[in-house]
Amino acid sequence: MHPSVRIRPDIAKMEGYTFISGPYDVMSQKIGVPADQIIKLDTNENLYGMTPEALAALDDLREQGHIYPDVESRHLRALLADYLGVGAEHILVGAGADELIDLTLRLFLEPNDTILNCPPTFTMYTLVARWIGNCRVVDVPRFMDFSLNIDAIEQAAHATHAKLLFLCSPNNPDGGLLKAEELDRLLQLPLVVVLDEAYIEFSDSQSFASRIPDTPNLIILRTFSKWAGMAGLRIGYGIYPLDIITHLWKIKHPFNVNIAADLAAQATLNAFPQATLQKIIGERERMRHALAQIPYLTPLPSQGNFVLCRVHGLSTVALKAALDARGILIRNYPNKPGLADCVRISIGKPEHTHALIHALVEIGEGH
Ligand SMILES: Cc1ncc(COP(=O)(O)O)c(C=O)c1O
């Protein structure tokens, strides 16, 4: 490289991350199945799509698209405050929960700081930490049943003086919930707990958001990508104690939330798609029972819009390839510790479950 070009050495050496999925046309190229025949159950999207109200709201763009969005997302934050029962002053909106992960890490991390991560879980926490650089990620693996090893987290927190602990509930990829007594114990630690509730709308458990005003070391991240069917518009939010959010405002890109996402999110909250959510939750239970009938799969109970299955007597690579060939996309993890024998299947519509189960039976017969 030219001596004037001094890329950060850690990034120069870093392996690029390969995102496994993409929109229908990209996946069509990849698996050789026409885009309109693909059943996309690999990235926990909401296959019912955006609400009719959100779609209608996008019409307003014709009048507003040439004006910068509100730096403070005032209308949306007021609606979110009602939805969550937490004051708008605690809420910061961003381009997906991913941006809030990034902002939160950038607010806290100095060179040589440590964060705690509890894999298997969502990868963005450690990925973004690595991008920021000069920090240490200490993994405290979950048990085989994906529950947290609270004793080990406590030990690691004290041993490393970690600044942040990332948790996810329902956890991606297994769909298990964080218990209130676990959170209570972890909040006693000398660190900030960042709790990702991207899938909480699909669960029968309450969000911990209402605790924020009285809990100085808890942050909660949420998104419109999953329940609201808005993954493509990129909008999420964080709920923060006042002592933290004050400083986040200083480092947020002013126009991080595009106006289309902002308007669509407002419209979604104004006409909450409860019926669609109930359909997805019902379908999750129906799909899990159907998956349990497949001899080579053991599905786990889940509180998200996905089900994780252990696969027996067949590699997940072979299973994914066989489903790809039939146009059905699921997620496998051949290189991830603790997940090599697992596949994660997102919840679609009843006809998607039907096609999936049919394909799984066929694959089993041919095996
Ligand atoms: C646990 C979890 N958090 C956050 C995200 C990202 O959300 P967003 O699309 O709002 O960036 C995902 C997406 O897969 C996720 O699984």
PDB file of C-alpha atoms in Angstrom, residues 91-297:
ATOM      1  CA  ILE A  91     -35.650   7.470  23.822  1.00  0.00           C
ATOM      2  CA  LEU A  92     -33.179   7.844  20.951  1.00  0.00           C
ATOM      3  CA  VAL A  93     -34.126   6.716  17.425  1.00  0.00           C
ATOM      4  CA  GLY A  94     -31.621   5.335  14.934  1.00  0.00           C
ATOM      5  CA  ALA A  95     -31.172   3.539  11.627  1.00  0.00           C
ATOM      6  CA  GLY A  96     -32.077   0.136  13.025  1.00  0.00           C
ATOM      7  CA  ALA A  97     -31.063  -1.379  16.352  1.00  0.00           C
ATOM      8  CA  ASP A  98     -27.701  -1.909  14.650  1.00  0.00           C
ATOM      9  CA  GLU A  99     -27.005   1.816  14.720  1.00  0.00           C
ATOM     10  CA  LEU A 100     -27.879   1.949  18.409  1.00  0.00           C
ATOM     11  CA  ILE A 101     -25.443  -0.913  19.070  1.00  0.00           C
ATOM     12  CA  ASP A 102     -22.784   1.100  17.235  1.00  0.00           C
ATOM     13  CA  LEU A 103     -23.573   4.382  19.016  1.00  0.00           C
ATOM     14  CA  THR A 104     -23.702   2.730  22.421  1.00  0.00           C
ATOM     15  CA  LEU A 105     -20.344   1.044  21.933  1.00  0.00           C
ATOM     16  CA  ARG A 106     -18.781   4.262  20.657  1.00  0.00           C
ATOM     17  CA  LEU A 107     -20.071   6.158  23.677  1.00  0.00           C
ATOM     18  CA  PHE A 108     -18.377   3.815  26.134  1.00  0.00           C
ATOM     19  CA  LEU A 109     -15.329   2.214  24.578  1.00  0.00           C
ATOM     20  CA  GLU A 110     -11.858   3.597  25.103  1.00  0.00           C
ATOM     21  CA  PRO A 111      -8.666   1.760  24.079  1.00  0.00           C
ATOM     22  CA  ASN A 112      -8.242  -1.524  25.989  1.00  0.00           C
ATOM     23  CA  ASP A 113     -11.752  -1.523  27.441  1.00  0.00           C
ATOM     24  CA  THR A 114     -13.587  -4.820  27.765  1.00  0.00           C
ATOM     25  CA  ILE A 115     -17.119  -5.839  26.883  1.00  0.00           C
ATOM     26  CA  LEU A 116     -18.799  -9.093  27.883  1.00  0.00           C
ATOM     27  CA  ASN A 117     -20.703 -11.137  25.347  1.00  0.00           C
ATOM     28  CA  CYS A 118     -22.757 -14.293  25.926  1.00  0.00           C
ATOM     29  CA  PRO A 119     -22.660 -16.471  22.813  1.00  0.00           C
ATOM     30  CA  PRO A 120     -24.382 -18.015  21.027  1.00  0.00           C
ATOM     31  CA  THR A 121     -26.131 -14.720  20.423  1.00  0.00           C
ATOM     32  CA  PHE A 122     -26.532 -11.948  17.838  1.00  0.00           C
ATOM     33  CA  THR A 123     -23.139 -11.250  16.245  1.00  0.00           C
ATOM     34  CA  MET A 124     -23.345  -7.486  15.773  1.00  0.00           C
ATOM     35  CA  TYR A 125     -22.269  -6.704  19.344  1.00  0.00           C
ATOM     36  CA  THR A 126     -18.819  -8.194  18.854  1.00  0.00           C
ATOM     37  CA  LEU A 127     -18.557  -7.317  15.198  1.00  0.00           C
ATOM     38  CA  VAL A 128     -19.088  -3.597  15.816  1.00  0.00           C
ATOM     39  CA  ALA A 129     -16.797  -3.703  18.852  1.00  0.00           C
ATOM     40  CA  ARG A 130     -14.087  -5.051  16.572  1.00  0.00           C
ATOM     41  CA  TRP A 131     -14.746  -2.325  14.007  1.00  0.00           C
ATOM     42  CA  ILE A 132     -14.350   0.302  16.695  1.00  0.00           C
ATOM     43  CA  GLY A 133     -11.117  -1.392  17.631  1.00  0.00           C
ATOM     44  CA  ASN A 134      -8.736  -1.418  20.540  1.00  0.00           C
ATOM     45  CA  CYS A 135     -11.168  -3.151  22.812  1.00  0.00           C
ATOM     46  CA  ARG A 136     -11.404  -6.648  24.196  1.00  0.00           C
ATOM     47  CA  VAL A 137     -14.425  -8.897  23.833  1.00  0.00           C
ATOM     48  CA  VAL A 138     -14.667 -11.533  26.552  1.00  0.00           C
ATOM     49  CA  ASP A 139     -17.087 -14.352  25.786  1.00  0.00           C
ATOM     50  CA  VAL A 140     -19.036 -15.984  28.586  1.00  0.00           C
ATOM     51  CA  PRO A 141     -20.716 -18.846  26.735  1.00  0.00           C
ATOM     52  CA  ARG A 142     -24.269 -19.880  27.478  1.00  0.00           C
ATOM     53  CA  PHE A 143     -25.040 -23.387  28.727  1.00  0.00           C
ATOM     54  CA  MET A 144     -26.059 -26.112  26.244  1.00  0.00           C
ATOM     55  CA  ASP A 145     -29.730 -25.162  26.794  1.00  0.00           C
ATOM     56  CA  PHE A 146     -28.807 -21.531  25.922  1.00  0.00           C
ATOM     57  CA  SER A 147     -29.447 -20.237  29.443  1.00  0.00           C
ATOM     58  CA  LEU A 148     -26.981 -17.706  30.820  1.00  0.00           C
ATOM     59  CA  ASN A 149     -24.112 -18.724  33.077  1.00  0.00           C
ATOM     60  CA  ILE A 150     -24.742 -15.976  35.620  1.00  0.00           C
ATOM     61  CA  ASP A 151     -21.959 -17.064  38.008  1.00  0.00           C
ATOM     62  CA  ALA A 152     -19.418 -16.985  35.159  1.00  0.00           C
ATOM     63  CA  ILE A 153     -20.664 -13.559  34.001  1.00  0.00           C
ATOM     64  CA  GLU A 154     -20.209 -12.220  37.525  1.00  0.00           C
ATOM     65  CA  GLN A 155     -16.716 -13.629  37.734  1.00  0.00           C
ATOM     66  CA  ALA A 156     -15.761 -12.274  34.318  1.00  0.00           C
ATOM     67  CA  ALA A 157     -17.180  -8.843  35.143  1.00  0.00           C
ATOM     68  CA  HIS A 158     -15.047  -8.571  38.250  1.00  0.00           C
ATOM     69  CA  ALA A 159     -11.941 -10.096  36.675  1.00  0.00           C
ATOM     70  CA  THR A 160     -11.995  -7.895  33.559  1.00  0.00           C
ATOM     71  CA  HIS A 161     -13.589  -4.653  34.845  1.00  0.00           C
ATOM     72  CA  ALA A 162     -15.794  -4.871  31.753  1.00  0.00           C
ATOM     73  CA  LYS A 163     -17.734  -1.709  30.969  1.00  0.00           C
ATOM     74  CA  LEU A 164     -20.638  -3.264  29.101  1.00  0.00           C
ATOM     75  CA  LEU A 165     -22.498  -6.579  29.141  1.00  0.00           C
ATOM     76  CA  PHE A 166     -24.568  -7.424  26.068  1.00  0.00           C
ATOM     77  CA  LEU A 167     -27.687  -9.547  26.534  1.00  0.00           C
ATOM     78  CA  CYS A 168     -30.480 -10.422  24.155  1.00  0.00           C
ATOM     79  CA  SER A 169     -34.031 -11.417  25.138  1.00  0.00           C
ATOM     80  CA  PRO A 170     -35.622 -13.254  23.422  1.00  0.00           C
ATOM     81  CA  ASN A 171     -32.156 -14.388  22.464  1.00  0.00           C
ATOM     82  CA  ASN A 172     -31.276 -14.752  18.798  1.00  0.00           C
ATOM     83  CA  PRO A 173     -30.855 -17.633  17.812  1.00  0.00           C
ATOM     84  CA  ASP A 174     -32.703 -19.780  20.379  1.00  0.00           C
ATOM     85  CA  GLY A 175     -35.600 -17.529  21.405  1.00  0.00           C
ATOM     86  CA  GLY A 176     -35.110 -17.944  25.168  1.00  0.00           C
ATOM     87  CA  LEU A 177     -35.956 -15.185  27.644  1.00  0.00           C
ATOM     88  CA  LEU A 178     -33.905 -13.398  30.276  1.00  0.00           C
ATOM     89  CA  LYS A 179     -35.479 -13.889  33.708  1.00  0.00           C
ATOM     90  CA  ALA A 180     -36.167 -10.885  35.950  1.00  0.00           C
ATOM     91  CA  GLU A 181     -34.105 -12.398  38.767  1.00  0.00           C
ATOM     92  CA  GLU A 182     -31.155 -12.878  36.384  1.00  0.00           C
ATOM     93  CA  LEU A 183     -31.344  -9.252  35.282  1.00  0.00           C
ATOM     94  CA  ASP A 184     -31.600  -8.119  38.908  1.00  0.00           C
ATOM     95  CA  ARG A 185     -28.391  -9.964  39.764  1.00  0.00           C
ATOM     96  CA  LEU A 186     -26.535  -8.670  36.705  1.00  0.00           C
ATOM     97  CA  LEU A 187     -27.563  -5.075  37.378  1.00  0.00           C
ATOM     98  CA  GLN A 188     -25.644  -5.289  40.655  1.00  0.00           C
ATOM     99  CA  LEU A 189     -22.413  -5.590  38.675  1.00  0.00           C
ATOM    100  CA  PRO A 190     -20.181  -2.540  38.146  1.00  0.00           C
ATOM    101  CA  LEU A 191     -21.056  -2.278  34.440  1.00  0.00           C
ATOM    102  CA  VAL A 192     -23.863  -1.245  32.103  1.00  0.00           C
ATOM    103  CA  VAL A 193     -26.213  -3.971  30.882  1.00  0.00           C
ATOM    104  CA  VAL A 194     -27.237  -3.495  27.227  1.00  0.00           C
ATOM    105  CA  LEU A 195     -30.360  -5.584  26.721  1.00  0.00           C
ATOM    106  CA  ASP A 196     -31.431  -6.180  23.125  1.00  0.00           C
ATOM    107  CA  GLU A 197     -35.192  -6.720  22.958  1.00  0.00           C
ATOM    108  CA  ALA A 198     -35.465  -6.829  19.161  1.00  0.00           C
ATOM    109  CA  TYR A 199     -37.997  -9.692  19.368  1.00  0.00           C
ATOM    110  CA  ILE A 200     -39.879  -8.796  22.560  1.00  0.00           C
ATOM    111  CA  GLU A 201     -43.171  -8.100  20.732  1.00  0.00           C
ATOM    112  CA  PHE A 202     -43.388 -11.816  19.848  1.00  0.00           C
ATOM    113  CA  SER A 203     -42.946 -12.975  23.429  1.00  0.00           C
ATOM    114  CA  ASP A 204     -45.416 -13.490  26.243  1.00  0.00           C
ATOM    115  CA  SER A 205     -43.081 -11.617  28.564  1.00  0.00           C
ATOM    116  CA  GLN A 206     -43.042  -7.928  29.432  1.00  0.00           C
ATOM    117  CA  SER A 207     -40.262  -5.663  28.212  1.00  0.00           C
ATOM    118  CA  PHE A 208     -37.919  -4.378  30.911  1.00  0.00           C
ATOM    119  CA  ALA A 209     -38.199  -0.884  29.380  1.00  0.00           C
ATOM    120  CA  SER A 210     -40.286   0.494  32.244  1.00  0.00           C
ATOM    121  CA  ARG A 211     -37.309  -0.006  34.569  1.00  0.00           C
ATOM    122  CA  ILE A 212     -35.068   2.423  32.715  1.00  0.00           C
ATOM    123  CA  PRO A 213     -35.918   5.668  34.517  1.00  0.00           C
ATOM    124  CA  ASP A 214     -34.995   4.127  37.880  1.00  0.00           C
ATOM    125  CA  THR A 215     -32.051   1.997  36.754  1.00  0.00           C
ATOM    126  CA  PRO A 216     -28.855   3.913  36.044  1.00  0.00           C
ATOM    127  CA  ASN A 217     -26.995   1.024  34.361  1.00  0.00           C
ATOM    128  CA  LEU A 218     -29.593  -0.488  32.016  1.00  0.00           C
ATOM    129  CA  ILE A 219     -29.995   0.229  28.293  1.00  0.00           C
ATOM    130  CA  ILE A 220     -32.659  -1.405  26.112  1.00  0.00           C
ATOM    131  CA  LEU A 221     -32.533  -1.675  22.329  1.00  0.00           C
ATOM    132  CA  ARG A 222     -35.611  -2.251  20.157  1.00  0.00           C
ATOM    133  CA  THR A 223     -36.441  -2.261  16.476  1.00  0.00           C
ATOM    134  CA  PHE A 224     -39.192  -1.908  13.869  1.00  0.00           C
ATOM    135  CA  SER A 225     -37.418  -4.462  11.645  1.00  0.00           C
ATOM    136  CA  LYS A 226     -39.115  -7.560  12.999  1.00  0.00           C
ATOM    137  CA  TRP A 227     -42.658  -7.123  14.385  1.00  0.00           C
ATOM    138  CA  ALA A 228     -43.416  -4.044  12.244  1.00  0.00           C
ATOM    139  CA  GLY A 229     -42.136  -5.574   8.999  1.00  0.00           C
ATOM    140  CA  MET A 230     -39.813  -2.642   8.325  1.00  0.00           C
ATOM    141  CA  ALA A 231     -36.353  -4.254   8.082  1.00  0.00           C
ATOM    142  CA  GLY A 232     -35.696  -2.568   4.737  1.00  0.00           C
ATOM    143  CA  LEU A 233     -36.435   0.927   6.029  1.00  0.00           C
ATOM    144  CA  ARG A 234     -33.861   0.704   8.856  1.00  0.00           C
ATOM    145  CA  ILE A 235     -35.383   2.075  12.023  1.00  0.00           C
ATOM    146  CA  GLY A 236     -34.898   1.128  15.659  1.00  0.00           C
ATOM    147  CA  TYR A 237     -34.482   2.859  18.983  1.00  0.00           C
ATOM    148  CA  GLY A 238     -32.792   2.700  22.331  1.00  0.00           C
ATOM    149  CA  ILE A 239     -34.189   3.466  25.783  1.00  0.00           C
ATOM    150  CA  TYR A 240     -31.569   4.999  28.028  1.00  0.00           C
ATOM    151  CA  PRO A 241     -31.130   6.471  31.504  1.00  0.00           C
ATOM    152  CA  LEU A 242     -30.885  10.280  31.323  1.00  0.00           C
ATOM    153  CA  ASP A 243     -27.231  10.319  32.381  1.00  0.00           C
ATOM    154  CA  ILE A 244     -26.368   8.220  29.343  1.00  0.00           C
ATOM    155  CA  ILE A 245     -28.698   9.604  26.677  1.00  0.00           C
ATOM    156  CA  THR A 246     -27.493  13.166  27.281  1.00  0.00           C
ATOM    157  CA  HIS A 247     -24.105  12.163  25.890  1.00  0.00           C
ATOM    158  CA  LEU A 248     -25.439   9.991  23.085  1.00  0.00           C
ATOM    159  CA  TRP A 249     -27.191  12.995  21.559  1.00  0.00           C
ATOM    160  CA  LYS A 250     -23.769  14.604  21.127  1.00  0.00           C
ATOM    161  CA  ILE A 251     -22.420  11.803  18.919  1.00  0.00           C
ATOM    162  CA  LYS A 252     -25.506  10.861  16.911  1.00  0.00           C
ATOM    163  CA  HIS A 253     -25.445  11.741  13.225  1.00  0.00           C
ATOM    164  CA  PRO A 254     -28.042  14.507  12.971  1.00  0.00           C
ATOM    165  CA  PHE A 255     -30.044  12.950  10.127  1.00  0.00           C
ATOM    166  CA  ASN A 256     -29.580   9.288  10.982  1.00  0.00           C
ATOM    167  CA  VAL A 257     -33.279   8.460  10.608  1.00  0.00           C
ATOM    168  CA  ASN A 258     -34.646   8.863   7.104  1.00  0.00           C
ATOM    169  CA  ILE A 259     -38.043  10.422   6.687  1.00  0.00           C
ATOM    170  CA  ALA A 260     -39.642   7.377   5.049  1.00  0.00           C
ATOM    171  CA  ALA A 261     -38.756   5.195   8.026  1.00  0.00           C
ATOM    172  CA  ASP A 262     -39.873   7.852  10.492  1.00  0.00           C
ATOM    173  CA  LEU A 263     -43.301   8.303   8.859  1.00  0.00           C
ATOM    174  CA  ALA A 264     -43.865   4.580   8.412  1.00  0.00           C
ATOM    175  CA  ALA A 265     -42.928   3.886  12.043  1.00  0.00           C
ATOM    176  CA  GLN A 266     -45.382   6.531  13.260  1.00  0.00           C
ATOM    177  CA  ALA A 267     -48.160   5.075  11.134  1.00  0.00           C
ATOM    178  CA  THR A 268     -47.405   1.566  12.434  1.00  0.00           C
ATOM    179  CA  LEU A 269     -47.657   2.666  16.051  1.00  0.00           C
ATOM    180  CA  ASN A 270     -50.896   4.558  15.313  1.00  0.00           C
ATOM    181  CA  ALA A 271     -52.501   1.365  13.982  1.00  0.00           C
ATOM    182  CA  PHE A 272     -50.713  -1.358  15.914  1.00  0.00           C
ATOM    183  CA  PRO A 273     -50.769  -4.636  13.916  1.00  0.00           C
ATOM    184  CA  GLN A 274     -51.865  -6.836  16.824  1.00  0.00           C
ATOM    185  CA  ALA A 275     -53.731  -9.299  14.591  1.00  0.00           C
ATOM    186  CA  THR A 276     -50.635  -9.911  12.436  1.00  0.00           C
ATOM    187  CA  LEU A 277     -48.496 -10.422  15.511  1.00  0.00           C
ATOM    188  CA  GLN A 278     -50.988 -12.961  16.843  1.00  0.00           C
ATOM    189  CA  LYS A 279     -50.897 -14.794  13.518  1.00  0.00           C
ATOM    190  CA  ILE A 280     -47.088 -15.018  13.645  1.00  0.00           C
ATOM    191  CA  ILE A 281     -47.093 -16.196  17.263  1.00  0.00           C
ATOM    192  CA  GLY A 282     -49.773 -18.815  16.485  1.00  0.00           C
ATOM    193  CA  GLU A 283     -47.831 -19.943  13.433  1.00  0.00           C
ATOM    194  CA  ARG A 284     -44.676 -20.291  15.545  1.00  0.00           C
ATOM    195  CA  GLU A 285     -46.378 -22.817  17.795  1.00  0.00           C
ATOM    196  CA  ARG A 286     -47.933 -24.649  14.846  1.00  0.00           C
ATOM    197  CA  MET A 287     -44.575 -24.776  13.049  1.00  0.00           C
ATOM    198  CA  ARG A 288     -42.727 -25.969  16.143  1.00  0.00           C
ATOM    199  CA  HIS A 289     -45.162 -28.852  16.574  1.00  0.00           C
ATOM    200  CA  ALA A 290     -44.874 -29.756  12.899  1.00  0.00           C
ATOM    201  CA  LEU A 291     -41.061 -29.623  13.095  1.00  0.00           C
ATOM    202  CA  ALA A 292     -41.131 -31.930  16.111  1.00  0.00           C
ATOM    203  CA  GLN A 293     -42.689 -34.601  13.853  1.00  0.00           C
ATOM    204  CA  ILE A 294     -39.616 -34.556  11.583  1.00  0.00           C
ATOM    205  CA  PRO A 295     -37.449 -37.437  12.892  1.00  0.00           C
ATOM    206  CA  TYR A 296     -34.106 -35.684  12.356  1.00  0.00           C
ATOM    207  CA  LEU A 297     -35.078 -32.377  13.986  1.00  0.00           C
TER     208      LEU A 297
END
